CSV table of C-alpha atoms in Angstrom, one decimal:
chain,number,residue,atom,x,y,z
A,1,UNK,CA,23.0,-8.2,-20.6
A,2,UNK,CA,23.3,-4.4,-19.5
A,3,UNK,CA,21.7,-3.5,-22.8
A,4,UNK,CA,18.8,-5.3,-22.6
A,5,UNK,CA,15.3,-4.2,-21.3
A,6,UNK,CA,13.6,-5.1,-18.6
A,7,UNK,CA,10.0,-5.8,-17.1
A,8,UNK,CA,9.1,-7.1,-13.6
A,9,UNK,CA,6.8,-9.9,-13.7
A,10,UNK,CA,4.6,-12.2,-11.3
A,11,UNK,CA,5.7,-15.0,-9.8
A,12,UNK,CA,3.1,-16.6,-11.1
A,13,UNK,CA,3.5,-15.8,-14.6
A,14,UNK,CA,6.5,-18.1,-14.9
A,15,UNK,CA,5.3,-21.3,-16.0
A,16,UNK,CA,6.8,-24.7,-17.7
A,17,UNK,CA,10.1,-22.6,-19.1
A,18,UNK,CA,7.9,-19.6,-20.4
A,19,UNK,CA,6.2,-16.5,-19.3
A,20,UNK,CA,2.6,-15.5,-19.7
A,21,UNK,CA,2.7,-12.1,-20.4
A,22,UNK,CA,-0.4,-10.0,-19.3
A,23,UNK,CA,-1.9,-7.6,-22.3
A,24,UNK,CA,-0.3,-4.6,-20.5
A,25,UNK,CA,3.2,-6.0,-21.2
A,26,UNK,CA,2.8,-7.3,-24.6
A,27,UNK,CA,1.7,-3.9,-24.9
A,28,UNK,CA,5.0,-2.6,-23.6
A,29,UNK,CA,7.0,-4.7,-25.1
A,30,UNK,CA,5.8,-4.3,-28.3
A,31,UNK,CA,4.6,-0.8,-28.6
A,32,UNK,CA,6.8,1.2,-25.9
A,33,UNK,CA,10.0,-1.0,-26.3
A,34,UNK,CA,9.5,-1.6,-30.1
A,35,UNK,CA,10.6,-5.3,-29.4
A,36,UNK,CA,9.6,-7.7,-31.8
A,37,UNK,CA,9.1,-11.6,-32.4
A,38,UNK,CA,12.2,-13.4,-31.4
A,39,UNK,CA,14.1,-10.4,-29.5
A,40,UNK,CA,15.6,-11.1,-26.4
A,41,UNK,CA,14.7,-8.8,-22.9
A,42,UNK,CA,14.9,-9.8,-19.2
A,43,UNK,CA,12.5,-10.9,-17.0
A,44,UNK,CA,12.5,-10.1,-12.6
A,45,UNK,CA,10.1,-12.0,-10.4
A,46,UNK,CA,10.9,-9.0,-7.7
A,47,UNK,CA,11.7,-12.3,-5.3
A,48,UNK,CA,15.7,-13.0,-6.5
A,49,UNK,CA,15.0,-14.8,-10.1
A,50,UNK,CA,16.1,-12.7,-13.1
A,51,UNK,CA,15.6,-14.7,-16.6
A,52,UNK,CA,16.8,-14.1,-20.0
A,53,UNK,CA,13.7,-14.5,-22.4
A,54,UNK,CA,12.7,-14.4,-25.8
A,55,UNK,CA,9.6,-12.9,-27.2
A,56,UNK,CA,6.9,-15.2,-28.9
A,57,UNK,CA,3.8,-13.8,-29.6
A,58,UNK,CA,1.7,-13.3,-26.3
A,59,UNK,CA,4.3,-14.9,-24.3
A,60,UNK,CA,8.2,-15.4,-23.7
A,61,UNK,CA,10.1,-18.2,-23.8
A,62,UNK,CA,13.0,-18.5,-21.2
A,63,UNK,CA,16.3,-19.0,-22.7
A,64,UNK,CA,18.5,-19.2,-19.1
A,65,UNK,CA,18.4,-18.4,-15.6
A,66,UNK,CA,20.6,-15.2,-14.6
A,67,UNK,CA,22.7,-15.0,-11.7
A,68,UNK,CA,22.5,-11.0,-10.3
A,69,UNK,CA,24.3,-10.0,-7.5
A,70,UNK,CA,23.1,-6.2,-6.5
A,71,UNK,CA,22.0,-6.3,-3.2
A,72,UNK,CA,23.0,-5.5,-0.2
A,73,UNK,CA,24.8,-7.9,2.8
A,74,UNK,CA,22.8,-6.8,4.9
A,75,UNK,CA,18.8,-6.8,5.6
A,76,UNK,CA,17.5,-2.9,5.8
A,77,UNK,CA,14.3,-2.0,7.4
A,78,UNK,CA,13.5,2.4,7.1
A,79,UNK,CA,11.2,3.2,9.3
A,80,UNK,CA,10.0,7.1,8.0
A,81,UNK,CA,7.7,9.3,9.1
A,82,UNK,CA,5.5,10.3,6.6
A,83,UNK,CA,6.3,13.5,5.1
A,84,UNK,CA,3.8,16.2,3.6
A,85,UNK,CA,2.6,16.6,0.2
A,86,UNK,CA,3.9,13.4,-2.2
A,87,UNK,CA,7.6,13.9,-0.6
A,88,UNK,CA,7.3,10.0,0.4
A,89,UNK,CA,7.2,8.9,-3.7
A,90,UNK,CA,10.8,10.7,-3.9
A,91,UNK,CA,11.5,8.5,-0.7
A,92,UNK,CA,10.2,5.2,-2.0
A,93,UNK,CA,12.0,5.5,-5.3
A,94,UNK,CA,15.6,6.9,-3.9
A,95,UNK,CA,15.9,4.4,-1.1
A,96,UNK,CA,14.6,1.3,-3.5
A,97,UNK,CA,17.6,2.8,-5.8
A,98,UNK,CA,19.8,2.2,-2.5
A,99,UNK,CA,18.6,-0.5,-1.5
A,100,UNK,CA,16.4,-1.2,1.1
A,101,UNK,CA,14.5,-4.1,1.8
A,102,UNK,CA,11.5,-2.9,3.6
A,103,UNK,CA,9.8,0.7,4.5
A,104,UNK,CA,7.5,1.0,7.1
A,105,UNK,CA,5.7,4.3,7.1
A,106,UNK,CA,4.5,5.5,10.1
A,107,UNK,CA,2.4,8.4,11.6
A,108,UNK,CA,4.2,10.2,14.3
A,109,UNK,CA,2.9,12.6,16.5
A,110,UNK,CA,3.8,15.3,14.3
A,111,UNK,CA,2.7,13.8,10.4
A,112,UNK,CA,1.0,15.5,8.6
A,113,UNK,CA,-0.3,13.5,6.1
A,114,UNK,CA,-3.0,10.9,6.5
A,115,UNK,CA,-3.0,8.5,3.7
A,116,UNK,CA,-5.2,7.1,1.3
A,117,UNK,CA,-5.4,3.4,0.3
A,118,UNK,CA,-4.8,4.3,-3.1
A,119,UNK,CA,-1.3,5.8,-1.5
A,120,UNK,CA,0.0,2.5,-0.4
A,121,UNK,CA,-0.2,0.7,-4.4
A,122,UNK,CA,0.9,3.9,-5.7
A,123,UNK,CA,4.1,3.3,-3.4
A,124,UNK,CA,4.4,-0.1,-3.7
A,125,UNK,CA,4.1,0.8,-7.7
A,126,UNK,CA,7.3,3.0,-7.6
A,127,UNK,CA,9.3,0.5,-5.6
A,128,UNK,CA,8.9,-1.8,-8.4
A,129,UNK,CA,9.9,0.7,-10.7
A,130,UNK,CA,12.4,1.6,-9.5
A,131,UNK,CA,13.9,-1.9,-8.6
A,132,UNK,CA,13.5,-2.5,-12.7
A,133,UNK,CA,15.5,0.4,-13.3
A,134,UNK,CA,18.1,0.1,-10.6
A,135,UNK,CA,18.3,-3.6,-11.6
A,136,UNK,CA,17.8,-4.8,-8.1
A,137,UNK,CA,16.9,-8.2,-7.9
A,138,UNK,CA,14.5,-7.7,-5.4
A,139,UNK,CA,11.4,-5.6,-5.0
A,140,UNK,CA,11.1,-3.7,-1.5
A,141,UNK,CA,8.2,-4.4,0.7
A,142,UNK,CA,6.2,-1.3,1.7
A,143,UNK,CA,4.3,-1.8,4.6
A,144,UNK,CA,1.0,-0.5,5.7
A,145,UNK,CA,1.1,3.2,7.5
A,146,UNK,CA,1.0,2.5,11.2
A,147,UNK,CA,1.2,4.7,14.6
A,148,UNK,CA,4.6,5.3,15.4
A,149,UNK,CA,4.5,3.6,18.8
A,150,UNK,CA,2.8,0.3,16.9
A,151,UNK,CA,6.0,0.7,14.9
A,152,UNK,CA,8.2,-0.1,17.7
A,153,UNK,CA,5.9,-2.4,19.6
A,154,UNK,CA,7.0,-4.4,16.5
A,155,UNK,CA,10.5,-4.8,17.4
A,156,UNK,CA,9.9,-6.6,20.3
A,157,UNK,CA,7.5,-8.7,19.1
A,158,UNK,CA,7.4,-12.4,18.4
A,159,UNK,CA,9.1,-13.3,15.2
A,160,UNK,CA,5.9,-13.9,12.9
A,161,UNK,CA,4.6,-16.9,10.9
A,162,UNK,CA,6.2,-17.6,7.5
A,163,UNK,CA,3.9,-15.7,4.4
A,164,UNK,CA,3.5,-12.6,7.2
A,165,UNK,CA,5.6,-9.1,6.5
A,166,UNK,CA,9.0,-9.3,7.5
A,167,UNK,CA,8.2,-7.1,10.7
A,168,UNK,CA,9.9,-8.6,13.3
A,169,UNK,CA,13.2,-7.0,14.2
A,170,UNK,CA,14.8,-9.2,17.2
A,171,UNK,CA,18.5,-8.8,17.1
A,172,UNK,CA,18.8,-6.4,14.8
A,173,UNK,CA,20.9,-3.0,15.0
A,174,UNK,CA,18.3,-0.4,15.7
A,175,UNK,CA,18.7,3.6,15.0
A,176,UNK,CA,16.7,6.6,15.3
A,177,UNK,CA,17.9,9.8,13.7
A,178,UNK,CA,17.6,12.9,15.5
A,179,UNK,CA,18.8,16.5,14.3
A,180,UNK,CA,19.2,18.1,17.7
A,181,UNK,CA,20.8,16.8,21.0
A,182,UNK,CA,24.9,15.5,21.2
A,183,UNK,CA,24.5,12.2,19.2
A,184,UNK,CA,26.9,9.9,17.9
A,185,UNK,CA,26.9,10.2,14.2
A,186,UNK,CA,25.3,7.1,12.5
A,187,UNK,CA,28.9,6.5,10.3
A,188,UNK,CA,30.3,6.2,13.7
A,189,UNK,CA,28.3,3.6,14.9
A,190,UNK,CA,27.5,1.3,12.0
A,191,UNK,CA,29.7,-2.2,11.6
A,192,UNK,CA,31.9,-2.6,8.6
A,193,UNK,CA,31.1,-5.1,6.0
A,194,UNK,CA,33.5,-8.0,7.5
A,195,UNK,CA,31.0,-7.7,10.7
A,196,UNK,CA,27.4,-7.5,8.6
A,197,UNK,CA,26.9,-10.8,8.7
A,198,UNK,CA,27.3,-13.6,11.0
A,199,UNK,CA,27.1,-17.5,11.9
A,200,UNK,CA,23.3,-17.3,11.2
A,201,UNK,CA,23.1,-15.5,7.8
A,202,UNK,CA,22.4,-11.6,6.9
A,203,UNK,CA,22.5,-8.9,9.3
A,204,UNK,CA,19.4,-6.8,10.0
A,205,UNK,CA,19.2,-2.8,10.1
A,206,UNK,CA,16.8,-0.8,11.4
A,207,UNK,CA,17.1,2.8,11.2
A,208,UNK,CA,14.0,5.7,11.6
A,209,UNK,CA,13.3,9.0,10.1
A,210,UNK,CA,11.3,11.2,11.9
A,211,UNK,CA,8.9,14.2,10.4
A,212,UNK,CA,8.8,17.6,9.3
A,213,UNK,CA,10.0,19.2,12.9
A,214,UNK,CA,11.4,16.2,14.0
A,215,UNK,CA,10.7,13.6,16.8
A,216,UNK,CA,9.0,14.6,20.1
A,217,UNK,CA,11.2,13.8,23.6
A,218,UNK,CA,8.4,11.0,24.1
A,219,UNK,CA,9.1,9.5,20.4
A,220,UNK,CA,12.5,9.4,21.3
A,221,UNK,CA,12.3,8.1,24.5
A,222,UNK,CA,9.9,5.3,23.6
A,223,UNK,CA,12.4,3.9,20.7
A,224,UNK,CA,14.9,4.0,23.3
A,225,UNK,CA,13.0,2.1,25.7
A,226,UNK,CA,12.6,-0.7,22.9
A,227,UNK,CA,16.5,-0.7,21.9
A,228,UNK,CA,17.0,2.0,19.4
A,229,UNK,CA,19.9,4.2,19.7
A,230,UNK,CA,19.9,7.5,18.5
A,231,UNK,CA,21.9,9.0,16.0
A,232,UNK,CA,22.7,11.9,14.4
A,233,UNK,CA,23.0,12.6,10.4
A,234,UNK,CA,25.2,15.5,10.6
A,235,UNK,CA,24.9,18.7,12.1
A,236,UNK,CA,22.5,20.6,9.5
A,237,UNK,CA,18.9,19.9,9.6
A,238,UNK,CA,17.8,17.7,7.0
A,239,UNK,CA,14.2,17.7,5.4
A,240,UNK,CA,11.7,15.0,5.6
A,241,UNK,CA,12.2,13.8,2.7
A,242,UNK,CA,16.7,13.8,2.5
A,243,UNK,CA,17.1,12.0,6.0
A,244,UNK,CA,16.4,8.9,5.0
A,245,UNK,CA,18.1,9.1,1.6
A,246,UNK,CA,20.7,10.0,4.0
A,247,UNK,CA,20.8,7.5,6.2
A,248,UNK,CA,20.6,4.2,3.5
A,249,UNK,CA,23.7,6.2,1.4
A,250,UNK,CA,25.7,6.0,4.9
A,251,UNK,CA,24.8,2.5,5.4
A,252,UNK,CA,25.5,1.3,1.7
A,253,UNK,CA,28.9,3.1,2.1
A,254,UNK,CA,29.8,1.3,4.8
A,255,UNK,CA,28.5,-2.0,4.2
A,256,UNK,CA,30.1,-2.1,0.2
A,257,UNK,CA,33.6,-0.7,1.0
């Protein structure tokens, strides 16, 4: 099945055993992929499913269910402050690659960038990318840009209603990464896969990235106050955009020893 290409679909587009492809991917298939009538390709919903399908004209028929086991035991939430210039596209696609399950950007007192709307579905357009390519079976959530301080205000909050962004991070193991000051390094503090999960089901991880010139003494102090612990990467000072690539490589290490 390695060999075979693959398109992320809808939901939706999954219907009575076949999928409705839109013009853009009959386009792709046909044109970029050079697939034609009969030829076999796979199918991701971005939600778990992977399908094996067949092409047939404008739409696919689905020969079997596929069972893909790529992700992660445990449940990871990067919260990153926004770096300058398009540094966060390199972000999006690396940590997808990793694994991550959400980002939440956030503006810190010391972002520089203020971003568009047209920002957010160019991120959310990378993740799926690169979830295609990296054969993930699911597609990581990208959040709305929020204040920093919102940010955390959402880790205490009430766990929110089913359909609602997975924002609520009760219970969860909370780090924020901070180049100066005598921190524990995060590989030193993270649980080994036998501990990531427990009685109730996947583990979740919470770790933030801070901005060009790093968190201010409030920043940190205020993610301390709401249960973060901070953490250090290493002792050389790591850009924006390499923290948090960083930070997910330490936590896939330890969790898929």
């Amino acid at each position: 099945m390695s060999q075979l290409q693959r398109i992320a679909i809808a939901p939706s587009q999954f219907q009575q055993g076949q999928i409705l492809l839109t013009k853009e991917q009959q386009h792709y298939l046909g044109r970029v992929l050079r697939l034609r009538e009969g030829d076999r390709f796979i199918a991701m919903d971005g939600k778990g499913k992977w399908w094996l399908a067949q092409l047939a004209g404008e739409q696919a028929q689905v020969l079997e269910a596929l069972l893909v086991e790529t992700e992660l035991p445990v449940s990871i939430t990067l919260m990153v402050a926004l770096p300058k210039g398009n540094g966060f596209d390199e972000v999006v696609r690396c940590c997808t690659e990793l694994g991550v399950t959400c980002i939440a950007p956030v503006l810190s007192d010391r972002t520089l960038l203020h971003p568009s709307p047209q920002k957010l579905e160019r991120w959310r357009r990378i993740a799926a990318e690169a979830a295609e390519q990296s054969e993930r079976s699911f597609v990581p959530t990208i959040l709305e840009p929020v204040a920093f301080n919102t940010g955390l205000s959402l880790v205490i909050s009430h766990p929110l209603r089913e359909g609602e962004a997975p924002m609520s991070f009760v219970n969860s193991q909370q780090y924020i990464c901070e180049a100066r000051g005598e921190f524990p390094h995060l590989k030193d503090c993270l649980q080994h896969k036998g501990q990531m999960t427990n009685d109730i089901g996947q583990k979740t991880i919470v770790i933030a990235t801070g901005p060009e010139g790093g968190w201010t003494t409030q920043e940190i102090e205020n993610a301390i106050a709401v249960g973060f612990q901070p953490v250090s990467l290493g002792r050389r000072i790591l850009r924006a955009v390499t923290a948090p690539v960083v930070a997910l490589s330490l936590i896939t290490a330890s969790c898929e020893v």
